[in-house]
Amino acid sequence: MLIDAPTGLGVLRALATLEQLPRFDKAGRYLPEADVVDQPRFAWRGLLIDPARHFLPVAVVKRNLDGMAAVKLNVMHWHLCDDEGFRVESKLMPRLQQVAGATGYYTQAQVREVVAYAAARGIRVVPEFDLPGHTGALVAAYPRVASNDSIKEVPVRWGLLNIAIDPTKPGTYPFLDSLLTEMSGLFPDPYFHIGGDENDGRQWRRNPRIVAFMRDNKMLKAGTADVVDKHQLQTYFNRKMLAILTARGKTMVGWDEILGPDLPQEVVIQSWRGAKGLNEAVRLGHRALLSNGYYLDLNYPAAAHYAADPLPAGTPLSAAQQLLVLGGEVAMWSEFADSVIYDSRVWPRAAAVAERLWSPQATTQDVPDMYRRLALVSTQLEGLGLQHRRAPAQLLRQMAPPGALGALSTLAAVLEPVKDYKRHFQGFKYTTQTPLTRLVDAAPAESDVARQFGTAVDSVLAGLAAPVRPPALARQLVQLRAQLLRWQANDAALQPMLLATPALSEYAPLSTRLGALATVLLERLTQLEANQPAMPVWQMTARAILDDAQLPAGQAELAVVKAARRLAGL
Ligand code: ACM
């Protein structure tokens, strides 16, 4: 075996590829003869890890770094503070750990340990200190930089709290200079992220002193004589941050909200809101990163993330502009992921984005093959110590009443958490202390069983529609019927146990609906096999059952409904 690479980093990547090469045949596992000529498409292939919402101990971070190295991701973006916590020890501002980090923080020695662990795996660590918004924890610890005195304690609720530090107080800058200087000393990477997202400026507009500052400094909306423009105040603030970081030899990175004509070009823009923001940043001469399309916390399937490309075919950017696109970052925000289930929300889906960012654009078109390989990578990651399979299984064992584990697991396997940000808005009140130990937390972000069911449904439909029925059809029909019978019987076994268990009863409707869906589809299979058309009255009932099956419960939903509609012809 020969590895030829221009750098040690290249050798590391080659070794990671080698780990994925073994094949199987009848004789067992073997390394095929292969000649791999390879290089990354993008230089910046990141994973954003958020220990701010739920603290993630060093062991969790390290095993995720192992996972990153296995799939050749090379930047850990460490989102170290937010409204709900500030996660690094400060020797200069100890209330940051004592107050803002009371629910968990990294000592400076631990930060150095993680940075060294990452470096040994060819992974850079870019810290993010989100400013001026997302600073609830910081202002609870140091009210002297707050825009008002409303925040007395570290916030414990998720959502947009619209807290921002006061960029007009002279004392804000010595404070941030000390803090960022101390923090930049912990992170050798030349890039340093100052966040900058989701500051709606309401705390500024409600403070007459801040409004007066904006008026005095002509920070006004274009064409108005007195309407203050928070974006200009944020740009003023960003320039101060840029001066501090530049003095420490750092290149500043920020989210796309900080973009504007007055932002110096050397700032790197990370677009989370859309490809439009990425392209705008590049047109204004900034280097840029894409995260839109790569938010794992939204619970979309790997295929959806795989389809998002920083430079898709038909990009409007010129060849020179394309060089400014450094790459992208997959992101896992942790409102609904604690140290127990974090891995299961990241892996294996992050591996699909890793391939997207590494491989040439055209080699990432074959989605079924991506899923075939994703399953292999998932097993490889498990071998490295990632808990993405074990932790949800363990949660199920803990929550299942005696005798119910099998049936509960069957239900959980076809559930997914509700998509997008819907989990915030379905009547259940979360705080930072709410245990993430409900069925929704054990449900996969992307159900393999549901995806395989969809594939089986499509094969059967194609077989039935073919002029000559393919030989495999009879076996596929038997398997599909067996699957539906299992789901039907599952509800009969599970329903009484769900109803008798207070912590699980919110999921009883989903079990009922899975059983009803299975019954409808069994009827449909009988019609299809007998070449009988569906009667309008059957269709009406079936449609009502499938509409019902789509409703969420306990912030989870059945992942098999779309495929069920295809099979039902509805
Ligand atoms: C973000 O999701 N607010 C960066």
PDB file of C-alpha atoms in Angstrom, residues 141-363:
ATOM      1  CA  ALA A 141     -23.533  37.618  34.811  1.00  0.00           C
ATOM      2  CA  TYR A 142     -22.409  41.147  33.899  1.00  0.00           C
ATOM      3  CA  PRO A 143     -25.410  43.501  33.867  1.00  0.00           C
ATOM      4  CA  ARG A 144     -23.086  46.442  33.336  1.00  0.00           C
ATOM      5  CA  VAL A 145     -22.992  45.652  29.584  1.00  0.00           C
ATOM      6  CA  ALA A 146     -26.756  45.065  29.294  1.00  0.00           C
ATOM      7  CA  SER A 147     -29.120  47.267  27.293  1.00  0.00           C
ATOM      8  CA  ASN A 148     -31.559  47.333  30.200  1.00  0.00           C
ATOM      9  CA  ASP A 149     -31.877  45.830  33.651  1.00  0.00           C
ATOM     10  CA  SER A 150     -34.579  43.275  32.818  1.00  0.00           C
ATOM     11  CA  ILE A 151     -32.345  40.182  32.823  1.00  0.00           C
ATOM     12  CA  LYS A 152     -31.706  39.197  36.418  1.00  0.00           C
ATOM     13  CA  GLU A 153     -31.040  35.518  35.846  1.00  0.00           C
ATOM     14  CA  VAL A 154     -29.765  33.241  33.112  1.00  0.00           C
ATOM     15  CA  PRO A 155     -32.778  32.553  30.857  1.00  0.00           C
ATOM     16  CA  VAL A 156     -34.190  29.030  30.993  1.00  0.00           C
ATOM     17  CA  ARG A 157     -36.558  29.114  28.018  1.00  0.00           C
ATOM     18  CA  TRP A 158     -35.815  28.509  24.358  1.00  0.00           C
ATOM     19  CA  GLY A 159     -36.758  30.849  21.591  1.00  0.00           C
ATOM     20  CA  LEU A 160     -35.876  34.297  20.416  1.00  0.00           C
ATOM     21  CA  LEU A 161     -35.367  36.313  23.565  1.00  0.00           C
ATOM     22  CA  ASN A 162     -34.084  39.419  21.785  1.00  0.00           C
ATOM     23  CA  ILE A 163     -31.546  40.242  24.456  1.00  0.00           C
ATOM     24  CA  ALA A 164     -28.567  42.307  23.296  1.00  0.00           C
ATOM     25  CA  ILE A 165     -25.676  43.977  25.023  1.00  0.00           C
ATOM     26  CA  ASP A 166     -25.435  47.761  24.867  1.00  0.00           C
ATOM     27  CA  PRO A 167     -23.022  48.866  22.130  1.00  0.00           C
ATOM     28  CA  THR A 168     -23.261  52.512  23.188  1.00  0.00           C
ATOM     29  CA  LYS A 169     -21.839  52.257  26.694  1.00  0.00           C
ATOM     30  CA  PRO A 170     -18.148  53.145  26.747  1.00  0.00           C
ATOM     31  CA  GLY A 171     -17.555  50.356  29.282  1.00  0.00           C
ATOM     32  CA  THR A 172     -18.774  47.679  26.863  1.00  0.00           C
ATOM     33  CA  TYR A 173     -15.604  47.764  24.776  1.00  0.00           C
ATOM     34  CA  PRO A 174     -12.935  47.402  27.481  1.00  0.00           C
ATOM     35  CA  PHE A 175     -15.056  44.508  28.779  1.00  0.00           C
ATOM     36  CA  LEU A 176     -15.243  42.804  25.384  1.00  0.00           C
ATOM     37  CA  ASP A 177     -11.611  43.580  24.601  1.00  0.00           C
ATOM     38  CA  SER A 178     -10.558  41.781  27.796  1.00  0.00           C
ATOM     39  CA  LEU A 179     -12.919  38.896  27.150  1.00  0.00           C
ATOM     40  CA  LEU A 180     -12.128  38.353  23.477  1.00  0.00           C
ATOM     41  CA  THR A 181      -8.405  38.759  24.095  1.00  0.00           C
ATOM     42  CA  GLU A 182      -8.537  36.137  26.816  1.00  0.00           C
ATOM     43  CA  MET A 183     -10.665  33.818  24.682  1.00  0.00           C
ATOM     44  CA  SER A 184      -8.649  34.298  21.500  1.00  0.00           C
ATOM     45  CA  GLY A 185      -5.581  33.178  23.434  1.00  0.00           C
ATOM     46  CA  LEU A 186      -7.228  29.793  23.979  1.00  0.00           C
ATOM     47  CA  PHE A 187      -7.872  29.146  20.305  1.00  0.00           C
ATOM     48  CA  PRO A 188      -4.905  29.015  17.933  1.00  0.00           C
ATOM     49  CA  ASP A 189      -7.097  29.038  14.811  1.00  0.00           C
ATOM     50  CA  PRO A 190      -6.845  32.283  12.801  1.00  0.00           C
ATOM     51  CA  TYR A 191     -10.659  32.505  12.511  1.00  0.00           C
ATOM     52  CA  PHE A 192     -12.885  33.767  15.310  1.00  0.00           C
ATOM     53  CA  HIS A 193     -16.696  33.884  15.096  1.00  0.00           C
ATOM     54  CA  ILE A 194     -18.654  36.713  16.694  1.00  0.00           C
ATOM     55  CA  GLY A 195     -22.140  35.427  15.829  1.00  0.00           C
ATOM     56  CA  GLY A 196     -24.174  38.537  15.125  1.00  0.00           C
ATOM     57  CA  ASP A 197     -27.419  36.711  14.308  1.00  0.00           C
ATOM     58  CA  GLU A 198     -31.000  37.405  15.264  1.00  0.00           C
ATOM     59  CA  ASN A 199     -30.645  40.750  16.956  1.00  0.00           C
ATOM     60  CA  ASP A 200     -33.927  42.493  16.279  1.00  0.00           C
ATOM     61  CA  GLY A 201     -32.785  45.630  18.110  1.00  0.00           C
ATOM     62  CA  ARG A 202     -35.836  45.864  20.333  1.00  0.00           C
ATOM     63  CA  GLN A 203     -33.855  46.382  23.520  1.00  0.00           C
ATOM     64  CA  TRP A 204     -31.985  49.193  21.799  1.00  0.00           C
ATOM     65  CA  ARG A 205     -35.124  50.888  20.483  1.00  0.00           C
ATOM     66  CA  ARG A 206     -36.691  50.763  23.928  1.00  0.00           C
ATOM     67  CA  ASN A 207     -33.790  52.475  25.667  1.00  0.00           C
ATOM     68  CA  PRO A 208     -33.970  56.285  25.220  1.00  0.00           C
ATOM     69  CA  ARG A 209     -30.256  56.652  25.879  1.00  0.00           C
ATOM     70  CA  ILE A 210     -29.410  54.166  23.085  1.00  0.00           C
ATOM     71  CA  VAL A 211     -31.919  55.795  20.732  1.00  0.00           C
ATOM     72  CA  ALA A 212     -30.346  59.198  21.457  1.00  0.00           C
ATOM     73  CA  PHE A 213     -26.918  57.765  20.647  1.00  0.00           C
ATOM     74  CA  MET A 214     -28.216  56.433  17.338  1.00  0.00           C
ATOM     75  CA  ARG A 215     -29.799  59.775  16.447  1.00  0.00           C
ATOM     76  CA  ASP A 216     -26.658  61.695  17.450  1.00  0.00           C
ATOM     77  CA  ASN A 217     -24.608  59.428  15.234  1.00  0.00           C
ATOM     78  CA  LYS A 218     -27.051  59.613  12.302  1.00  0.00           C
ATOM     79  CA  MET A 219     -27.846  55.901  12.462  1.00  0.00           C
ATOM     80  CA  LEU A 220     -31.155  56.475  10.718  1.00  0.00           C
ATOM     81  CA  LYS A 221     -33.176  54.552   8.185  1.00  0.00           C
ATOM     82  CA  ALA A 222     -32.563  55.879   4.686  1.00  0.00           C
ATOM     83  CA  GLY A 223     -34.912  58.702   3.763  1.00  0.00           C
ATOM     84  CA  THR A 224     -36.037  59.384   7.328  1.00  0.00           C
ATOM     85  CA  ALA A 225     -35.118  62.207   9.645  1.00  0.00           C
ATOM     86  CA  ASP A 226     -35.428  60.337  12.920  1.00  0.00           C
ATOM     87  CA  VAL A 227     -36.207  56.590  12.496  1.00  0.00           C
ATOM     88  CA  VAL A 228     -33.277  54.767  14.037  1.00  0.00           C
ATOM     89  CA  ASP A 229     -31.682  51.843  12.187  1.00  0.00           C
ATOM     90  CA  LYS A 230     -30.467  49.049  14.437  1.00  0.00           C
ATOM     91  CA  HIS A 231     -28.423  47.571  11.609  1.00  0.00           C
ATOM     92  CA  GLN A 232     -26.173  50.622  11.573  1.00  0.00           C
ATOM     93  CA  LEU A 233     -25.617  50.358  15.304  1.00  0.00           C
ATOM     94  CA  GLN A 234     -24.762  46.692  14.896  1.00  0.00           C
ATOM     95  CA  THR A 235     -22.297  47.539  12.121  1.00  0.00           C
ATOM     96  CA  TYR A 236     -20.733  50.148  14.423  1.00  0.00           C
ATOM     97  CA  PHE A 237     -20.422  47.407  17.038  1.00  0.00           C
ATOM     98  CA  ASN A 238     -19.036  44.911  14.523  1.00  0.00           C
ATOM     99  CA  ARG A 239     -16.308  47.335  13.505  1.00  0.00           C
ATOM    100  CA  LYS A 240     -15.222  47.551  17.138  1.00  0.00           C
ATOM    101  CA  MET A 241     -15.167  43.746  17.356  1.00  0.00           C
ATOM    102  CA  LEU A 242     -13.177  43.629  14.130  1.00  0.00           C
ATOM    103  CA  ALA A 243     -10.603  46.049  15.557  1.00  0.00           C
ATOM    104  CA  ILE A 244     -10.229  43.937  18.709  1.00  0.00           C
ATOM    105  CA  LEU A 245      -9.881  40.685  16.778  1.00  0.00           C
ATOM    106  CA  THR A 246      -7.592  42.140  14.123  1.00  0.00           C
ATOM    107  CA  ALA A 247      -5.285  43.334  16.895  1.00  0.00           C
ATOM    108  CA  ARG A 248      -5.141  39.726  18.102  1.00  0.00           C
ATOM    109  CA  GLY A 249      -4.344  38.435  14.616  1.00  0.00           C
ATOM    110  CA  LYS A 250      -7.810  36.942  14.067  1.00  0.00           C
ATOM    111  CA  THR A 251     -10.043  36.913  11.019  1.00  0.00           C
ATOM    112  CA  MET A 252     -13.613  37.666  12.027  1.00  0.00           C
ATOM    113  CA  VAL A 253     -16.507  35.425  11.001  1.00  0.00           C
ATOM    114  CA  GLY A 254     -20.179  36.282  11.505  1.00  0.00           C
ATOM    115  CA  TRP A 255     -23.664  35.116  10.524  1.00  0.00           C
ATOM    116  CA  ASP A 256     -25.281  36.636   7.457  1.00  0.00           C
ATOM    117  CA  GLU A 257     -27.261  39.250   9.396  1.00  0.00           C
ATOM    118  CA  ILE A 258     -24.086  41.286   9.843  1.00  0.00           C
ATOM    119  CA  LEU A 259     -23.708  41.757   6.108  1.00  0.00           C
ATOM    120  CA  GLY A 260     -24.098  45.280   4.793  1.00  0.00           C
ATOM    121  CA  PRO A 261     -22.300  47.693   2.513  1.00  0.00           C
ATOM    122  CA  ASP A 262     -20.322  49.113   5.437  1.00  0.00           C
ATOM    123  CA  LEU A 263     -18.937  45.808   6.647  1.00  0.00           C
ATOM    124  CA  PRO A 264     -15.200  45.485   5.882  1.00  0.00           C
ATOM    125  CA  GLN A 265     -14.524  42.848   3.247  1.00  0.00           C
ATOM    126  CA  GLU A 266     -12.142  40.791   5.329  1.00  0.00           C
ATOM    127  CA  VAL A 267     -15.042  39.549   7.491  1.00  0.00           C
ATOM    128  CA  VAL A 268     -16.147  36.025   6.536  1.00  0.00           C
ATOM    129  CA  ILE A 269     -19.911  35.536   6.275  1.00  0.00           C
ATOM    130  CA  GLN A 270     -21.688  32.331   7.274  1.00  0.00           C
ATOM    131  CA  SER A 271     -25.100  32.104   5.687  1.00  0.00           C
ATOM    132  CA  TRP A 272     -27.772  30.300   7.661  1.00  0.00           C
ATOM    133  CA  ARG A 273     -30.786  32.049   6.136  1.00  0.00           C
ATOM    134  CA  GLY A 274     -30.334  31.048   2.515  1.00  0.00           C
ATOM    135  CA  ALA A 275     -28.113  30.706  -0.516  1.00  0.00           C
ATOM    136  CA  LYS A 276     -29.094  34.289  -1.336  1.00  0.00           C
ATOM    137  CA  GLY A 277     -27.143  35.563   1.675  1.00  0.00           C
ATOM    138  CA  LEU A 278     -24.108  33.545   0.622  1.00  0.00           C
ATOM    139  CA  ASN A 279     -24.208  34.942  -2.899  1.00  0.00           C
ATOM    140  CA  GLU A 280     -24.743  38.503  -1.691  1.00  0.00           C
ATOM    141  CA  ALA A 281     -21.786  38.234   0.654  1.00  0.00           C
ATOM    142  CA  VAL A 282     -19.575  36.963  -2.146  1.00  0.00           C
ATOM    143  CA  ARG A 283     -20.736  39.705  -4.510  1.00  0.00           C
ATOM    144  CA  LEU A 284     -19.713  42.238  -1.864  1.00  0.00           C
ATOM    145  CA  GLY A 285     -16.265  40.645  -1.830  1.00  0.00           C
ATOM    146  CA  HIS A 286     -16.537  38.561   1.355  1.00  0.00           C
ATOM    147  CA  ARG A 287     -15.442  34.989   1.731  1.00  0.00           C
ATOM    148  CA  ALA A 288     -18.435  32.897   2.723  1.00  0.00           C
ATOM    149  CA  LEU A 289     -19.687  29.643   4.188  1.00  0.00           C
ATOM    150  CA  LEU A 290     -23.030  27.935   3.691  1.00  0.00           C
ATOM    151  CA  SER A 291     -25.019  26.509   6.585  1.00  0.00           C
ATOM    152  CA  ASN A 292     -28.492  26.976   5.165  1.00  0.00           C
ATOM    153  CA  GLY A 293     -29.689  23.511   4.191  1.00  0.00           C
ATOM    154  CA  TYR A 294     -27.409  21.884   6.743  1.00  0.00           C
ATOM    155  CA  TYR A 295     -29.381  22.412   9.979  1.00  0.00           C
ATOM    156  CA  LEU A 296     -29.650  18.939  11.483  1.00  0.00           C
ATOM    157  CA  ASP A 297     -31.823  20.213  14.349  1.00  0.00           C
ATOM    158  CA  LEU A 298     -34.681  20.724  11.860  1.00  0.00           C
ATOM    159  CA  ASN A 299     -34.993  16.924  11.539  1.00  0.00           C
ATOM    160  CA  TYR A 300     -34.885  16.692   7.769  1.00  0.00           C
ATOM    161  CA  PRO A 301     -33.655  13.559   5.990  1.00  0.00           C
ATOM    162  CA  ALA A 302     -30.037  13.148   4.965  1.00  0.00           C
ATOM    163  CA  ALA A 303     -31.119  13.372   1.307  1.00  0.00           C
ATOM    164  CA  ALA A 304     -32.375  16.932   1.834  1.00  0.00           C
ATOM    165  CA  HIS A 305     -29.051  18.041   3.297  1.00  0.00           C
ATOM    166  CA  TYR A 306     -27.178  16.127   0.614  1.00  0.00           C
ATOM    167  CA  ALA A 307     -29.000  18.153  -2.030  1.00  0.00           C
ATOM    168  CA  ALA A 308     -27.905  21.518  -0.613  1.00  0.00           C
ATOM    169  CA  ASP A 309     -24.739  22.701  -2.332  1.00  0.00           C
ATOM    170  CA  PRO A 310     -22.700  25.831  -1.615  1.00  0.00           C
ATOM    171  CA  LEU A 311     -22.065  26.079  -5.357  1.00  0.00           C
ATOM    172  CA  PRO A 312     -24.902  24.256  -7.114  1.00  0.00           C
ATOM    173  CA  ALA A 313     -24.964  23.674 -10.848  1.00  0.00           C
ATOM    174  CA  GLY A 314     -26.149  26.945 -12.286  1.00  0.00           C
ATOM    175  CA  THR A 315     -24.745  29.100  -9.502  1.00  0.00           C
ATOM    176  CA  PRO A 316     -24.990  32.735 -10.513  1.00  0.00           C
ATOM    177  CA  LEU A 317     -21.472  33.377  -9.174  1.00  0.00           C
ATOM    178  CA  SER A 318     -18.569  33.938 -11.549  1.00  0.00           C
ATOM    179  CA  ALA A 319     -15.507  31.685 -11.429  1.00  0.00           C
ATOM    180  CA  ALA A 320     -13.621  34.340  -9.449  1.00  0.00           C
ATOM    181  CA  GLN A 321     -16.522  34.790  -7.044  1.00  0.00           C
ATOM    182  CA  GLN A 322     -16.787  31.031  -6.545  1.00  0.00           C
ATOM    183  CA  LEU A 323     -13.273  31.033  -5.133  1.00  0.00           C
ATOM    184  CA  LEU A 324     -14.607  33.112  -2.238  1.00  0.00           C
ATOM    185  CA  VAL A 325     -16.925  30.288  -1.170  1.00  0.00           C
ATOM    186  CA  LEU A 326     -14.797  28.491   1.388  1.00  0.00           C
ATOM    187  CA  GLY A 327     -17.253  25.674   2.029  1.00  0.00           C
ATOM    188  CA  GLY A 328     -19.974  24.970   4.527  1.00  0.00           C
ATOM    189  CA  GLU A 329     -20.909  23.799   7.958  1.00  0.00           C
ATOM    190  CA  VAL A 330     -23.468  21.318   9.126  1.00  0.00           C
ATOM    191  CA  ALA A 331     -25.073  22.604  12.336  1.00  0.00           C
ATOM    192  CA  MET A 332     -26.691  20.921  15.298  1.00  0.00           C
ATOM    193  CA  TRP A 333     -28.331  23.406  17.645  1.00  0.00           C
ATOM    194  CA  SER A 334     -29.030  21.759  20.949  1.00  0.00           C
ATOM    195  CA  GLU A 335     -32.335  23.017  22.334  1.00  0.00           C
ATOM    196  CA  PHE A 336     -33.669  19.483  21.889  1.00  0.00           C
ATOM    197  CA  ALA A 337     -30.448  17.516  22.219  1.00  0.00           C
ATOM    198  CA  ASP A 338     -28.634  16.930  25.477  1.00  0.00           C
ATOM    199  CA  SER A 339     -25.383  15.097  26.103  1.00  0.00           C
ATOM    200  CA  VAL A 340     -27.206  11.736  25.977  1.00  0.00           C
ATOM    201  CA  ILE A 341     -28.873  12.045  22.579  1.00  0.00           C
ATOM    202  CA  TYR A 342     -26.649  14.641  20.880  1.00  0.00           C
ATOM    203  CA  ASP A 343     -24.831  12.029  18.772  1.00  0.00           C
ATOM    204  CA  SER A 344     -28.115  10.605  17.497  1.00  0.00           C
ATOM    205  CA  ARG A 345     -29.144  14.016  16.175  1.00  0.00           C
ATOM    206  CA  VAL A 346     -25.802  14.514  14.418  1.00  0.00           C
ATOM    207  CA  TRP A 347     -24.984  11.072  13.076  1.00  0.00           C
ATOM    208  CA  PRO A 348     -25.104   9.585  10.587  1.00  0.00           C
ATOM    209  CA  ARG A 349     -26.787  12.485   8.750  1.00  0.00           C
ATOM    210  CA  ALA A 350     -23.746  14.767   9.117  1.00  0.00           C
ATOM    211  CA  ALA A 351     -21.767  12.273   7.055  1.00  0.00           C
ATOM    212  CA  ALA A 352     -23.951  13.035   4.019  1.00  0.00           C
ATOM    213  CA  VAL A 353     -23.004  16.712   4.238  1.00  0.00           C
ATOM    214  CA  ALA A 354     -19.363  15.761   4.782  1.00  0.00           C
ATOM    215  CA  GLU A 355     -19.430  13.931   1.472  1.00  0.00           C
ATOM    216  CA  ARG A 356     -21.218  16.803  -0.221  1.00  0.00           C
ATOM    217  CA  LEU A 357     -18.480  19.204   0.898  1.00  0.00           C
ATOM    218  CA  TRP A 358     -15.604  16.862   0.070  1.00  0.00           C
ATOM    219  CA  SER A 359     -16.623  15.245  -3.202  1.00  0.00           C
ATOM    220  CA  PRO A 360     -17.026  16.721  -6.657  1.00  0.00           C
ATOM    221  CA  GLN A 361     -20.510  18.065  -7.202  1.00  0.00           C
ATOM    222  CA  ALA A 362     -21.450  15.504  -9.837  1.00  0.00           C
ATOM    223  CA  THR A 363     -20.538  12.468  -7.736  1.00  0.00           C
TER     224      THR A 363
END
